[in-house]
Amino acid sequence: MSSEQVPLSAAALDAADPLASLRDTFSIPSGVIYLDGNSLGALQKGIAERIDRVVKQQWGEGLIRSWNDTDWYEMPMRVGDRIAPLIGAGAGEVVVGDSTSVSLFRVVAAGLGLQPSRNVIVTERGNFPSDLYILEGLQGLRPNLEIRQAAAGQDPAELLDERTALLVLTQVDYKSGLIRDMKRLTDAARTAGALAVWDLSHSTGIIPVELNASGADFAIGCGYKYLNGGPGAPSYTWVAPRLVGRVAQPLAGWLGHKDPFAFTPEYVPAPGIRRFITGTQQVLSLAALDEAMKIWEKISIAQVRAKSTLQTNRFIAQVEARCEGLGLTLASPREAAVRGGQVSFTHEQGYAVMQALIARGVIGDFRAPNLLRFGFSPLYLSFAEIDRAVDALAEILTARSWDDPRFTEKRRVT
Ligand SMILES: *Cc1c(COP(=O)(O)O)cnc(C)c1O
């Protein structure tokens, strides 16, 4: 073996990690190795103080005066400006509010409105279920709408044709972590005369995203995963600047109006992305997300992606070396270039194995029917922790300690 092939020790990798010091800005309980930042990002230390200030001073003392005296009114756009550089969007192009599902409804309906002579949406069967449900809900409102779902392993581009209004895809698959080629698929949609809508929930904050450069038309994504905005953090919405001035969204509300405080009975949309606001923004949740996003003032997505790749590669290599013959099969791409920030393995007893891991403080999650899912947030995860997580997994599988009624009983949230 040449010296380059000798795997580096976790200690050496941690010593050379330019992001290592960020760990101290998070409050992660001792004894926990957190491998679920792709599902609910961890808490940063400044957030509790920020929320406390917004509640006690701005709300408690300022009362309604705070709508003018603080930045409450501008928050959906200001937090959007913090997210924009991570997704290849410009200042003033992103707005934040409501859940991802609701934001998806708005952009898909807006996109359909631009394509009155077409009635097909192309997506994939394996898309995040909420995204499929939202499309079905729209179908209930527009009965002639047809939804085509690419089967597992099928290229969604094959389903595009002259009747296709929209291609609606999630860039990084929530189960496998496979990264879809945004540029290629957006180009394919354009060639067919369709518009491309991207869900960036498992992309933003973990892989570089280039919305403007790839020619995308609409994008939305989640605030509580790699962005660490907290449980139920609001989502973000982007519409290509060339389209935003002529789209109508179906949940038009007063705060997306050009002049909300004119209180006119006629709706006139705000000129830009602000028209995608419906009602009053979630000020407390926006404050948490705003605070969480400050970390990006110090780091770049390229640094995060570089560390993420090292971490997921290491996890796969170690699990495969140490858990051979113990029933695990890699369910994520082996090639790092098309793998996002998570690694999934199947195991027949996946649920129980994950419960046994969680009981040991190694927190990942389980996705039916048999998937163990591990998310790696480079902002707060060390290489030493990855090695310790593999130790725990190997021990649980070798000793079959998952085979215990404590671990097999299903709980509501997996
Ligand atoms: C997490 C996730 C969502 C979450 O939607 P909410 O409505 O914010 O709960 C939607 N789509 C995808 C692809 C996701 O991964």
Coordinates of C-alpha atoms and ligand atoms in Angstrom, one line a residue:
M1 CA 0.0 0.0 0.0
S2 CA 1.4 3.4 -0.9
S3 CA 1.2 6.1 1.7
E4 CA -1.7 7.9 0.0
Q5 CA -3.8 4.8 0.4
V6 CA -3.4 4.5 4.2
P7 CA -6.7 5.9 5.5
L8 CA -6.2 9.0 7.6
S9 CA -7.1 8.7 11.2
A10 CA -10.2 10.6 12.4
A11 CA -7.9 12.6 14.7
A12 CA -5.8 13.8 11.7
L13 CA -8.9 14.7 9.7
D14 CA -10.4 16.6 12.6
A15 CA -7.1 18.5 13.2
A16 CA -7.1 19.5 9.5
D17 CA -10.8 20.4 9.4
P18 CA -11.4 24.2 8.7
L19 CA -14.9 23.9 10.0
A20 CA -14.1 22.1 13.3
S21 CA -14.5 25.2 15.5
L22 CA -18.1 25.6 14.4
R23 CA -19.1 22.7 16.6
D24 CA -18.8 24.9 19.7
T25 CA -21.5 27.3 18.3
F26 CA -24.0 24.4 18.5
S27 CA -25.6 23.0 21.7
I28 CA -25.6 19.3 21.2
P29 CA -26.2 17.2 24.3
S30 CA -23.2 15.3 25.5
G31 CA -23.3 11.6 24.7
V32 CA -25.2 12.2 21.5
I33 CA -23.8 11.7 18.0
Y34 CA -26.3 13.5 15.8
L35 CA -26.8 12.0 12.4
D36 CA -30.2 13.5 11.6
G37 CA -29.3 17.0 10.6
N38 CA -30.9 16.2 7.2
S39 CA -34.3 15.9 9.0
L40 CA -34.1 18.4 11.9
G41 CA -30.9 20.5 12.1
A42 CA -29.4 21.1 15.5
L43 CA -29.7 24.1 17.7
Q44 CA -27.2 26.9 17.6
K45 CA -26.3 28.7 20.9
G46 CA -27.5 32.2 20.0
I47 CA -31.0 31.2 19.0
A48 CA -32.6 30.9 22.4
E49 CA -31.3 34.4 23.3
R50 CA -32.6 35.8 20.0
I51 CA -36.1 34.3 20.5
D52 CA -36.1 35.5 24.1
R53 CA -35.3 39.1 22.9
V54 CA -38.0 39.0 20.2
V55 CA -40.6 37.7 22.6
K56 CA -39.8 39.9 25.7
Q57 CA -38.7 43.1 24.1
Q58 CA -40.1 43.3 20.6
W59 CA -43.4 41.7 21.4
G60 CA -43.8 42.1 25.1
E61 CA -42.7 45.8 25.3
G62 CA -42.9 47.0 21.7
L63 CA -46.3 45.4 21.1
I64 CA -47.7 46.4 17.7
R65 CA -45.2 49.3 17.5
S66 CA -42.6 46.7 16.7
W67 CA -44.0 46.3 13.2
N68 CA -42.5 49.7 12.5
D69 CA -39.7 49.8 15.0
T70 CA -38.0 46.5 14.2
D71 CA -37.4 44.5 11.1
W72 CA -40.4 42.2 11.4
Y73 CA -42.0 43.5 8.2
E74 CA -38.9 42.9 6.1
M75 CA -37.9 39.6 7.5
P76 CA -39.3 37.3 4.8
M77 CA -37.1 39.1 2.2
R78 CA -34.2 39.7 4.5
V79 CA -33.9 36.0 5.5
G80 CA -34.5 35.2 1.8
D81 CA -31.4 37.3 1.0
R82 CA -29.4 35.1 3.5
I83 CA -30.5 32.0 1.7
A84 CA -30.1 33.3 -1.9
P85 CA -26.3 32.8 -2.2
L86 CA -26.6 29.2 -1.1
I87 CA -29.0 28.4 -4.0
G88 CA -27.4 30.5 -6.8
A89 CA -30.1 33.2 -6.6
G90 CA -29.6 37.0 -6.4
A91 CA -30.6 39.5 -3.7
G92 CA -34.3 40.2 -3.6
E93 CA -35.2 37.0 -5.4
V94 CA -36.1 34.7 -2.4
V95 CA -38.9 35.1 0.1
V96 CA -39.4 33.0 3.2
G97 CA -42.6 31.8 4.8
D98 CA -45.1 28.9 5.5
S99 CA -44.3 25.2 5.2
T100 CA -42.5 23.7 2.2
S101 CA -45.7 21.9 1.2
V102 CA -47.6 25.2 1.0
S103 CA -44.8 26.9 -0.9
L104 CA -44.8 24.0 -3.4
F105 CA -48.6 24.4 -3.9
R106 CA -48.1 28.1 -4.7
V107 CA -45.3 27.7 -7.2
V108 CA -46.8 24.7 -9.0
A109 CA -50.1 26.5 -9.4
A110 CA -48.3 29.6 -10.5
G111 CA -46.3 27.6 -13.1
L112 CA -49.5 26.0 -14.4
G113 CA -51.0 29.4 -14.9
L114 CA -48.1 30.3 -17.3
Q115 CA -48.9 27.2 -19.4
P116 CA -52.6 27.4 -20.1
S117 CA -52.5 25.1 -23.2
R118 CA -50.7 22.3 -21.4
N119 CA -52.1 19.9 -18.7
V120 CA -49.4 17.4 -17.6
I121 CA -47.1 17.5 -14.7
V122 CA -44.1 15.2 -14.7
T123 CA -42.6 14.1 -11.4
E124 CA -41.3 10.8 -10.0
R125 CA -43.0 8.1 -8.0
G126 CA -40.2 8.3 -5.4
N127 CA -40.6 12.0 -4.8
F128 CA -41.2 13.1 -1.2
P129 CA -44.8 12.0 -0.5
S130 CA -46.0 15.5 0.6
D131 CA -44.9 16.8 -2.8
L132 CA -47.0 14.1 -4.5
Y133 CA -50.0 14.9 -2.3
I134 CA -49.8 18.6 -3.1
L135 CA -49.8 17.7 -6.8
E136 CA -52.8 15.5 -6.3
G137 CA -54.6 18.2 -4.4
L138 CA -54.1 20.5 -7.4
Q139 CA -55.5 17.8 -9.6
G140 CA -58.6 17.8 -7.4
L141 CA -59.0 21.5 -8.3
R142 CA -58.1 21.0 -12.0
P143 CA -59.6 17.7 -13.0
N144 CA -58.0 17.6 -16.5
L145 CA -54.6 17.8 -15.0
E146 CA -52.6 14.6 -15.6
I147 CA -49.7 13.6 -13.3
R148 CA -47.0 11.4 -14.7
Q149 CA -44.7 9.7 -12.3
A150 CA -41.3 8.3 -13.4
A151 CA -40.8 4.8 -11.9
A152 CA -37.7 4.0 -9.8
G153 CA -34.7 4.1 -12.0
Q154 CA -36.5 5.8 -14.9
D155 CA -35.3 9.1 -16.2
P156 CA -38.1 11.6 -15.7
A157 CA -37.0 13.4 -18.9
E158 CA -38.4 10.5 -20.8
L159 CA -42.0 11.5 -19.8
L160 CA -41.8 15.0 -21.1
D161 CA -43.7 15.9 -24.2
E162 CA -45.7 18.7 -25.9
R163 CA -48.5 18.5 -23.3
T164 CA -46.1 18.9 -20.3
A165 CA -46.6 22.1 -18.4
L166 CA -44.2 21.4 -15.6
L167 CA -41.4 19.1 -14.4
V168 CA -41.6 19.0 -10.6
L169 CA -38.6 17.2 -9.0
T170 CA -36.8 17.1 -5.7
Q171 CA -33.1 17.6 -6.5
V172 CA -31.7 15.4 -3.7
D173 CA -33.7 12.2 -3.1
Y174 CA -34.8 12.1 0.6
K175 CA -34.3 8.3 0.8
S176 CA -31.2 7.6 -1.2
G177 CA -29.5 11.0 -1.3
L178 CA -29.1 10.7 -5.1
I179 CA -28.5 14.1 -6.6
R180 CA -30.5 14.8 -9.8
D181 CA -28.7 16.8 -12.5
M182 CA -30.6 20.1 -12.3
K183 CA -29.0 21.6 -15.4
R184 CA -29.7 18.6 -17.7
L185 CA -33.3 18.1 -16.5
T186 CA -34.1 21.8 -16.7
D187 CA -32.7 21.9 -20.2
A188 CA -34.8 18.8 -21.1
A189 CA -37.9 20.6 -19.7
R190 CA -37.1 23.7 -21.7
T191 CA -36.7 21.7 -24.9
A192 CA -40.1 20.2 -24.4
G193 CA -41.6 23.7 -23.7
A194 CA -42.1 22.9 -20.0
L195 CA -41.0 24.8 -16.9
A196 CA -38.9 23.3 -14.2
V197 CA -39.9 23.4 -10.5
W198 CA -37.2 22.2 -8.0
D199 CA -37.6 21.2 -4.4
L200 CA -34.3 21.9 -2.7
S201 CA -35.2 20.6 0.8
H202 CA -32.2 18.2 0.9
S203 CA -29.9 20.4 -1.2
T204 CA -29.6 23.8 0.4
G205 CA -26.8 24.1 2.9
I206 CA -25.2 20.8 2.0
I207 CA -24.5 20.9 -1.8
P208 CA -23.9 23.9 -4.1
V209 CA -27.1 24.8 -6.0
E210 CA -27.1 27.1 -9.1
L211 CA -30.7 28.1 -9.8
N212 CA -30.0 31.1 -12.1
A213 CA -27.1 29.4 -13.9
S214 CA -29.1 26.2 -14.6
G215 CA -32.0 28.2 -16.0
A216 CA -34.5 26.8 -13.5
D217 CA -38.0 28.4 -13.3
F218 CA -39.2 27.9 -9.7
A219 CA -37.7 26.5 -6.5
I220 CA -38.8 26.0 -2.9
G221 CA -37.2 24.3 0.0
C222 CA -37.1 23.5 3.7
G223 CA -35.8 25.7 6.5
Y224 CA -35.4 23.1 9.3
K225 CA -33.0 20.6 7.7
Y226 CA -29.5 21.6 6.8
L227 CA -30.3 25.3 7.5
N228 CA -31.0 24.5 11.2
G229 CA -34.0 26.9 11.5
G230 CA -35.7 24.8 14.1
P231 CA -38.8 22.6 14.1
G232 CA -41.4 23.8 11.6
A233 CA -39.0 26.6 10.3
P234 CA -40.6 28.4 7.4
S235 CA -39.6 27.4 3.8
Y236 CA -38.2 29.6 1.0
T237 CA -39.5 30.3 -2.5
W238 CA -37.6 31.5 -5.5
V239 CA -39.0 32.4 -8.9
A240 CA -36.8 33.2 -11.9
P241 CA -36.5 37.0 -12.2
R242 CA -37.6 36.7 -15.9
L243 CA -40.9 35.2 -14.8
V244 CA -41.8 36.6 -11.4
G245 CA -43.4 39.8 -12.7
R246 CA -46.0 37.9 -14.7
V247 CA -46.9 35.0 -12.4
A248 CA -50.0 34.8 -10.3
Q249 CA -50.0 32.6 -7.2
P250 CA -53.3 31.1 -6.0
L251 CA -53.0 31.9 -2.3
A252 CA -52.9 35.7 -2.9
G253 CA -53.1 37.4 0.4
W254 CA -52.8 40.9 1.8
L255 CA -49.1 40.8 2.6
G256 CA -48.3 39.9 -1.0
H257 CA -50.2 42.9 -2.1
K258 CA -48.4 45.9 -3.7
D259 CA -49.6 48.1 -0.9
P260 CA -51.2 46.1 2.0
F261 CA -52.0 49.0 4.1
A262 CA -54.1 50.7 1.4
F263 CA -56.7 48.0 2.2
T264 CA -58.1 48.1 -1.3
P265 CA -60.7 45.4 -2.2
E266 CA -58.8 44.7 -5.5
Y267 CA -55.7 42.5 -5.3
V268 CA -52.6 44.0 -7.0
P269 CA -49.5 41.8 -6.5
A270 CA -46.3 43.2 -5.2
P271 CA -43.8 43.6 -8.1
G272 CA -41.4 40.8 -7.3
I273 CA -41.1 37.7 -5.2
R274 CA -43.0 39.4 -2.4
R275 CA -46.2 38.4 -4.1
F276 CA -45.6 34.9 -2.9
I277 CA -46.3 36.0 0.7
T278 CA -49.9 35.0 1.7
G279 CA -50.7 36.1 5.2
T280 CA -48.7 37.5 8.1
Q281 CA -45.2 36.0 8.4
Q282 CA -44.2 33.7 11.3
V283 CA -42.1 36.3 13.1
L284 CA -40.8 34.0 15.9
S285 CA -39.8 31.2 13.5
L286 CA -38.2 33.7 11.1
A287 CA -36.1 35.1 13.9
A288 CA -34.8 31.6 14.7
L289 CA -34.0 30.9 11.0
D290 CA -32.4 34.3 10.6
E291 CA -30.1 33.7 13.6
A292 CA -29.3 30.2 12.3
M293 CA -28.3 31.5 8.9
K294 CA -25.7 33.9 10.3
I295 CA -23.2 31.0 10.4
W296 CA -22.9 31.4 6.6
E297 CA -21.3 34.8 7.0
K298 CA -18.1 32.8 8.0
I299 CA -18.1 29.8 5.8
S300 CA -18.7 28.8 2.2
I301 CA -20.8 26.0 0.7
A302 CA -17.7 24.7 -1.1
Q303 CA -16.1 24.1 2.3
V304 CA -19.2 22.3 3.6
R305 CA -19.5 20.2 0.5
A306 CA -15.8 19.2 0.7
K307 CA -16.1 18.0 4.3
S308 CA -19.5 16.4 3.6
T309 CA -17.9 14.3 0.8
L310 CA -15.1 13.1 3.1
Q311 CA -17.5 12.3 5.8
T312 CA -20.0 10.3 3.8
N313 CA -17.2 8.4 2.0
R314 CA -15.6 7.5 5.3
F315 CA -18.9 6.3 6.8
I316 CA -19.6 4.1 3.8
A317 CA -16.1 2.6 3.7
Q318 CA -16.1 1.9 7.4
V319 CA -19.6 0.4 7.6
E320 CA -18.8 -1.9 4.6
A321 CA -15.5 -2.9 6.1
R322 CA -16.8 -3.6 9.6
C323 CA -20.3 -4.8 9.1
E324 CA -19.7 -7.2 6.3
G325 CA -22.2 -10.1 6.3
L326 CA -24.4 -8.4 8.9
G327 CA -27.3 -7.7 6.6
L328 CA -26.6 -4.1 5.5
T329 CA -26.9 -3.0 1.8
L330 CA -25.9 0.4 0.7
A331 CA -28.9 2.3 -0.6
S332 CA -27.1 5.5 -1.6
P333 CA -25.0 6.2 -4.6
R334 CA -21.5 5.0 -4.2
E335 CA -20.2 7.8 -6.4
A336 CA -19.7 10.9 -4.1
A337 CA -20.4 13.3 -7.0
V338 CA -24.1 12.2 -7.2
R339 CA -24.6 11.7 -3.4
G340 CA -25.9 14.5 -1.1
G341 CA -25.3 14.7 2.6
Q342 CA -26.8 11.5 3.7
V343 CA -26.1 7.8 3.5
S344 CA -28.7 5.1 3.7
F345 CA -28.5 1.4 4.2
T346 CA -31.2 -1.2 4.0
H347 CA -31.5 -3.8 6.7
E348 CA -34.4 -6.2 7.2
Q349 CA -34.8 -5.1 10.8
G350 CA -34.0 -1.5 10.0
Y351 CA -36.5 0.0 12.4
A352 CA -35.2 -2.0 15.4
V353 CA -31.6 -1.4 14.5
M354 CA -32.2 2.3 14.4
Q355 CA -34.0 2.3 17.8
A356 CA -31.0 0.4 19.3
L357 CA -28.6 3.0 17.9
I358 CA -30.7 5.8 19.2
A359 CA -30.7 4.1 22.7
R360 CA -26.9 4.4 22.5
G361 CA -27.1 8.1 21.6
V362 CA -26.4 7.6 17.9
I363 CA -29.4 9.4 16.4
G364 CA -30.3 8.8 12.8
D365 CA -33.7 7.9 11.4
F366 CA -35.7 5.2 9.8
R367 CA -37.7 5.4 6.6
A368 CA -40.2 2.6 5.7
P369 CA -40.0 -0.1 4.8
N370 CA -36.4 -1.0 5.7
L371 CA -34.1 2.1 5.4
L372 CA -31.6 3.3 8.0
R373 CA -30.8 6.9 7.1
F374 CA -27.8 8.8 8.4
G375 CA -27.4 12.5 7.8
F376 CA -24.1 14.2 8.1
S377 CA -24.0 17.9 8.9
P378 CA -20.4 19.1 8.5
L379 CA -21.2 22.2 10.6
Y380 CA -21.2 20.2 13.8
L381 CA -20.1 16.7 13.1
S382 CA -16.5 15.5 13.7
F383 CA -14.7 12.6 12.0
A384 CA -14.2 11.0 15.4
E385 CA -18.0 10.9 15.9
I386 CA -18.4 9.1 12.6
D387 CA -16.0 6.4 13.7
R388 CA -17.8 6.0 17.0
A389 CA -21.1 5.8 15.2
V390 CA -19.7 2.9 13.1
D391 CA -18.4 1.2 16.3
A392 CA -22.0 1.3 17.7
L393 CA -23.6 0.0 14.6
A394 CA -21.1 -2.8 14.2
E395 CA -21.6 -3.8 17.9
I396 CA -25.4 -3.8 17.7
L397 CA -25.4 -5.9 14.5
T398 CA -22.8 -8.4 15.8
A399 CA -24.5 -8.9 19.1
R400 CA -28.0 -8.7 17.6
S401 CA -28.9 -6.3 20.5
W402 CA -31.6 -4.8 18.2
D403 CA -33.6 -8.0 18.8
D404 CA -35.4 -6.7 21.8
P405 CA -39.1 -5.7 22.3
R406 CA -37.9 -2.3 23.4
F407 CA -36.7 -1.6 19.9
T408 CA -39.2 -3.3 17.8
E409 CA -42.3 -1.4 19.0
K410 CA -43.1 1.3 16.4
R411 CA -43.5 4.9 17.6
R412 CA -45.4 7.6 15.7
V413 CA -42.5 9.7 14.3
T414 CA -39.8 7.6 12.8
Ligands
LIG1 C1 -38.7 17.9 4.4 C2 -39.3 18.0 3.0 C3 -40.5 18.7 2.9 C4 -41.1 19.2 4.1 O1 -42.3 19.9 4.0 P1 -42.9 20.8 5.1 O2 -44.2 21.1 4.5 O3 -42.1 22.0 5.4 O4 -43.1 19.9 6.3 C5 -41.1 18.8 1.6 N1 -40.5 18.2 0.6 C6 -39.3 17.6 0.7 C7 -38.6 17.0 -0.5 C8 -38.7 17.4 1.9 O5 -37.6 16.7 2.0

